[in-house]
Coordinates of C-alpha atoms in Angstrom, one line a residue:
M1 CA -0.5 13.3 -1.2
T2 CA -3.9 11.4 0.0
N3 CA -6.9 13.1 -0.5
T4 CA -9.0 12.9 3.3
N5 CA -11.5 15.2 2.6
N6 CA -14.4 13.2 2.2
N7 CA -16.3 16.2 1.2
L8 CA -14.7 16.6 -2.2
P9 CA -16.4 14.8 -5.2
R10 CA -15.4 11.3 -6.7
N11 CA -12.0 10.2 -6.4
W12 CA -10.4 10.2 -10.1
S13 CA -8.1 7.3 -10.0
M14 CA -11.9 5.4 -9.6
L15 CA -13.8 6.2 -12.0
S16 CA -13.6 5.5 -15.9
Y17 CA -13.9 7.9 -18.5
G18 CA -16.8 8.0 -20.4
N19 CA -16.9 5.1 -23.3
E20 CA -14.2 3.0 -21.8
L21 CA -14.2 0.3 -19.7
R22 CA -11.5 0.8 -16.9
V23 CA -10.4 3.7 -14.8
P24 CA -7.3 6.2 -16.5
Y25 CA -3.8 5.2 -16.4
A26 CA -2.4 7.9 -14.4
E27 CA 0.4 10.2 -16.9
D28 CA 3.4 11.2 -15.2
P29 CA 1.5 10.8 -11.6
M30 CA 4.7 11.5 -9.9
G31 CA 5.6 14.1 -11.7
S32 CA 5.6 16.7 -8.7
T33 CA 8.5 14.9 -7.4
W34 CA 10.7 15.8 -10.3
P35 CA 13.5 18.6 -10.6
T36 CA 12.8 21.9 -10.4
Y37 CA 14.9 25.0 -11.4
F38 CA 13.2 28.1 -9.9
L39 CA 11.2 26.8 -7.2
K40 CA 12.8 24.3 -4.0
R41 CA 11.7 21.6 -2.0
N42 CA 12.3 20.5 1.3
E43 CA 13.3 17.3 2.9
K44 CA 9.9 16.4 2.9
G45 CA 9.2 17.3 -0.8
N46 CA 7.1 20.3 0.1
F47 CA 7.5 23.4 -1.9
V48 CA 9.3 26.1 -0.2
D49 CA 10.8 30.0 -0.4
D50 CA 14.1 30.6 0.2
N51 CA 14.1 30.7 3.9
G52 CA 12.5 27.4 3.9
N53 CA 9.2 28.6 4.9
Y54 CA 6.2 26.8 3.0
L55 CA 5.1 28.0 -0.3
A56 CA 1.5 29.3 0.5
F57 CA 0.1 28.8 -3.3
P58 CA -3.3 31.0 -4.4
M59 CA -5.0 28.2 -5.1
R60 CA -8.6 27.8 -4.3
E61 CA -8.9 24.4 -2.2
P62 CA -11.5 22.0 -3.9
D63 CA -14.0 21.7 -1.0
T64 CA -17.8 21.8 -1.4
S65 CA -17.8 25.8 -1.8
I66 CA -17.1 24.4 -5.5
D67 CA -19.7 22.5 -7.6
F68 CA -18.2 20.1 -9.6
D69 CA -21.0 17.4 -9.9
G70 CA -23.7 20.9 -10.3
K71 CA -22.8 24.1 -11.4
Q72 CA -19.4 23.2 -12.7
L73 CA -20.4 20.2 -14.6
T74 CA -23.5 22.2 -16.1
A75 CA -21.4 24.8 -17.4
V76 CA -18.9 22.7 -19.1
K77 CA -21.9 20.9 -21.0
D78 CA -23.8 24.1 -22.0
A79 CA -20.5 25.1 -23.5
Q80 CA -20.2 21.9 -25.9
R81 CA -23.9 22.2 -26.6
K82 CA -23.4 26.1 -27.7
L83 CA -20.2 25.8 -29.3
N84 CA -19.7 28.2 -32.5
S85 CA -17.2 27.6 -35.2
N86 CA -14.5 30.4 -33.7
Q87 CA -14.6 28.6 -30.3
I88 CA -14.3 25.2 -31.9
N89 CA -10.9 26.7 -33.6
I90 CA -9.6 28.4 -30.6
A91 CA -10.0 24.9 -28.4
K92 CA -8.5 22.7 -31.3
Y93 CA -5.3 25.5 -31.7
W94 CA -4.8 25.3 -28.0
G95 CA -5.4 21.6 -27.4
T96 CA -3.1 20.2 -30.2
G97 CA -0.1 18.7 -28.6
P98 CA 1.4 19.4 -24.9
A99 CA 0.4 22.7 -23.3
T100 CA 3.9 24.2 -23.9
K101 CA 3.5 23.5 -28.0
Q102 CA 1.7 27.4 -29.0
W103 CA 4.2 29.0 -26.8
T104 CA 7.8 28.1 -27.5
P105 CA 6.7 29.5 -31.5
I106 CA 5.6 32.9 -29.5
I107 CA 8.9 32.7 -27.8
D108 CA 10.9 32.6 -31.2
I109 CA 8.5 35.6 -32.6
L110 CA 9.2 37.9 -29.8
I111 CA 13.2 37.3 -30.1
D112 CA 13.5 37.8 -33.6
T113 CA 11.0 40.7 -33.6
Y114 CA 13.2 42.2 -30.7
K115 CA 16.5 41.5 -32.2
I116 CA 17.5 39.8 -29.1
T117 CA 21.3 38.5 -28.9
A118 CA 22.1 35.3 -29.7
F119 CA 23.4 34.4 -25.6
R120 CA 20.2 36.3 -24.6
A121 CA 17.8 34.4 -26.3
A122 CA 19.2 31.3 -25.4
R123 CA 18.6 32.6 -21.4
I124 CA 14.8 33.7 -22.4
L125 CA 14.3 30.4 -24.1
A126 CA 15.9 28.6 -21.1
A127 CA 13.7 30.8 -18.4
V128 CA 10.8 30.4 -20.1
H129 CA 11.2 26.7 -20.4
A130 CA 12.6 26.2 -16.7
A131 CA 9.1 28.2 -15.3
L132 CA 7.1 26.0 -17.2
N133 CA 8.8 22.9 -15.9
D134 CA 8.5 24.2 -12.3
A135 CA 4.6 25.3 -13.4
F136 CA 4.0 21.8 -14.5
A137 CA 5.7 20.3 -11.4
V138 CA 3.1 22.4 -8.6
T139 CA 0.0 21.3 -11.0
W140 CA 0.8 18.1 -10.8
Y141 CA 0.8 18.3 -7.2
F142 CA -2.5 20.0 -6.8
K143 CA -3.9 17.3 -9.5
Y144 CA -2.7 14.1 -7.9
L145 CA -3.2 15.7 -4.3
W146 CA -6.9 16.3 -4.8
K147 CA -7.7 13.8 -7.9
I148 CA -10.9 16.4 -8.9
P149 CA -12.6 13.5 -11.7
R150 CA -13.0 14.7 -15.2
P151 CA -16.2 16.1 -16.7
N152 CA -17.2 12.4 -18.5
Q153 CA -16.2 11.0 -15.4
L154 CA -19.1 12.6 -13.3
D155 CA -21.5 12.2 -16.6
Q156 CA -20.2 9.0 -18.1
S157 CA -22.8 10.3 -21.4
F158 CA -20.8 13.4 -21.8
I159 CA -18.9 13.8 -25.1
S160 CA -16.0 16.1 -25.3
L161 CA -15.0 17.8 -28.5
L162 CA -11.3 16.9 -27.9
P163 CA -10.0 14.2 -25.7
M164 CA -9.9 13.7 -22.2
P165 CA -6.2 13.9 -20.9
K166 CA -5.7 11.1 -18.4
H167 CA -4.6 12.6 -15.5
P168 CA -6.7 14.7 -12.8
S169 CA -8.9 18.0 -13.5
Y170 CA -8.2 20.5 -11.3
P171 CA -6.3 23.0 -11.9
A172 CA -6.1 23.4 -15.9
G173 CA -2.0 22.7 -16.7
H174 CA -2.9 24.8 -19.4
G175 CA -4.3 27.6 -17.8
V176 CA -1.1 27.6 -15.3
V177 CA 1.4 27.2 -18.1
A178 CA -0.5 30.4 -19.9
G179 CA -0.4 32.1 -16.5
C180 CA 3.3 31.7 -16.1
A181 CA 4.2 32.2 -19.5
E182 CA 2.6 35.2 -20.1
V183 CA 4.1 36.8 -16.9
V184 CA 7.6 35.4 -17.6
L185 CA 7.3 36.8 -20.9
S186 CA 5.7 40.3 -19.9
Y187 CA 9.0 40.7 -17.8
F188 CA 11.5 40.2 -21.0
F189 CA 9.1 42.1 -23.4
P190 CA 7.0 44.6 -21.2
P191 CA 5.6 46.3 -23.9
E192 CA 3.6 42.8 -25.2
A193 CA 2.2 42.8 -21.8
Y194 CA -1.6 43.2 -23.1
R195 CA -1.2 40.6 -26.3
L196 CA 0.1 38.3 -23.7
H197 CA -2.6 38.3 -21.1
E198 CA -5.3 38.2 -24.3
L199 CA -3.1 35.1 -25.2
A200 CA -3.1 33.5 -22.0
E201 CA -6.9 33.9 -21.4
E202 CA -7.4 32.7 -24.4
C203 CA -5.7 29.2 -23.6
A204 CA -7.0 29.1 -20.2
I205 CA -10.7 28.9 -22.1
S206 CA -9.8 26.8 -24.7
R207 CA -10.4 23.9 -22.5
L208 CA -13.8 24.5 -21.6
Y209 CA -14.5 24.9 -25.3
A210 CA -12.5 21.8 -25.7
G211 CA -15.1 19.9 -23.1
V212 CA -12.1 18.9 -20.8
H213 CA -12.0 21.4 -18.0
Y214 CA -14.2 22.9 -15.4
P215 CA -14.5 26.9 -15.7
I216 CA -12.8 26.9 -12.1
D217 CA -10.0 24.6 -13.3
N218 CA -9.4 27.2 -15.6
E219 CA -9.3 30.7 -13.5
Q220 CA -7.5 28.8 -10.3
G221 CA -4.9 27.5 -13.6
L222 CA -4.3 31.2 -14.9
I223 CA -4.3 32.3 -10.8
L224 CA -1.3 29.9 -9.9
G225 CA 0.4 30.2 -13.1
R226 CA 0.7 34.0 -12.7
F227 CA 1.5 33.3 -9.1
I228 CA 4.4 31.2 -9.8
G229 CA 5.6 33.3 -13.2
E230 CA 6.1 36.0 -10.3
M231 CA 8.6 34.0 -8.0
V232 CA 10.4 33.3 -11.4
V233 CA 10.8 36.6 -12.2
E234 CA 11.8 37.9 -9.0
K235 CA 14.4 35.5 -8.9
L236 CA 15.7 36.5 -12.8
K237 CA 15.6 40.2 -11.6
K238 CA 18.1 39.5 -9.1
Q239 CA 21.0 38.1 -11.4
K240 CA 24.1 39.5 -11.4
D241 CA 26.6 39.2 -13.8
D242 CA 30.3 39.1 -12.2
N243 CA 31.0 42.8 -12.8
S244 CA 27.8 43.3 -10.5
C245 CA 25.5 44.3 -13.7
Y246 CA 21.7 43.3 -13.5
V247 CA 22.0 40.6 -16.5
D248 CA 18.4 41.5 -18.1
Y249 CA 17.4 44.8 -19.4
P250 CA 13.8 44.0 -20.6
N251 CA 13.1 45.4 -23.8
S252 CA 10.8 49.2 -23.5
E253 CA 10.1 49.9 -27.3
Y254 CA 7.1 49.1 -28.8
L255 CA 7.5 47.3 -31.9
G256 CA 4.3 45.2 -32.0
A257 CA 5.4 41.3 -32.1
K258 CA 2.6 39.5 -34.5
L259 CA 1.9 36.9 -31.8
P260 CA -0.2 34.1 -32.8
P261 CA -3.3 33.0 -32.8
P262 CA -4.7 34.3 -35.2
P263 CA -4.4 32.9 -37.6
Y264 CA -5.5 29.0 -35.9
K265 CA -2.8 27.0 -37.5
Q266 CA -0.1 25.4 -36.1
V267 CA 3.3 27.2 -36.3
I268 CA 5.1 24.3 -35.6
S269 CA 2.8 21.5 -37.7
Y270 CA 1.7 18.4 -35.8
A271 CA 0.1 15.3 -36.7
E272 CA -3.8 15.1 -37.2
G273 CA -5.6 12.2 -35.2
H274 CA -5.6 13.8 -31.6
Y275 CA -9.3 13.6 -31.3
C276 CA -11.5 11.3 -29.5
P277 CA -11.9 8.3 -31.9
F278 CA -15.8 8.5 -30.6
A279 CA -16.7 11.3 -30.9
E280 CA -15.3 12.1 -34.3
D281 CA -18.3 11.6 -36.4
L282 CA -20.5 13.8 -33.7
Y283 CA -18.2 16.2 -32.7
S284 CA -15.5 17.0 -36.1
S285 CA -15.3 20.5 -36.7
D286 CA -17.4 20.8 -40.4
K287 CA -20.1 18.3 -39.2
L288 CA -20.5 20.9 -35.5
A289 CA -20.3 24.2 -37.7
K290 CA -22.8 23.0 -40.1
E291 CA -25.1 22.5 -37.0
I292 CA -24.5 25.6 -35.5
E293 CA -25.0 27.7 -38.6
S294 CA -28.5 25.6 -39.6

């Protein structure tokens, strides 16, 4: 998984983060090789379909047509300069904990609202989280294949609202997870598809507000995640019981599940202290909100 394209911007593993003296320690660099549940690999470790053909993921390759050093980096810095209090809340909400954290309560609320039986609830939880596991595996494959630097590696003076994750930038994991969760949950709960789409879009753009991803990371992340979600759904649709009856019969009546956010408060509490220590004074929500209002 070595990047051989000389036209790509500087390598993530060879640049320190702003205000740090060493290059970043990679987070789970072998994650792309971990076990998957819906997706298959061949003996060479490549993702393949059920017939053994290479999967053509709809990912835009980060060649010179994506200007990370210029247009993309400028968009990140512009977004940080223009942050308002609502965008700060969005960034902090979706950026608290791992990318799966905010989606698990959404699944539970859907299960409760639609009065799903115990066994089916377990199936839905298992299907969604297994899909997200596979989505992460694909995301990590592309992240460490291309090793696109983070914004504060291309501009060492840049300070983001939230901490910069310790893995390459492209594509955005939150975007992939959001797109995948949207599609799989919309399969089980079709009446909630529009709301789930809204949440996925907000989750993805939250990473721009956080200052940790370029716009293209989030856009392509959603595309990739939705593609993986569709692959998972196609497999779920075919599953039958011993009476040759399809296992799933998605809900058709709209019951109006109240899916957060808002409010922009964690459904499952999370320990404080997950912000950049060197950015705390500059970008604390209270101080930044006051600066924006003044």
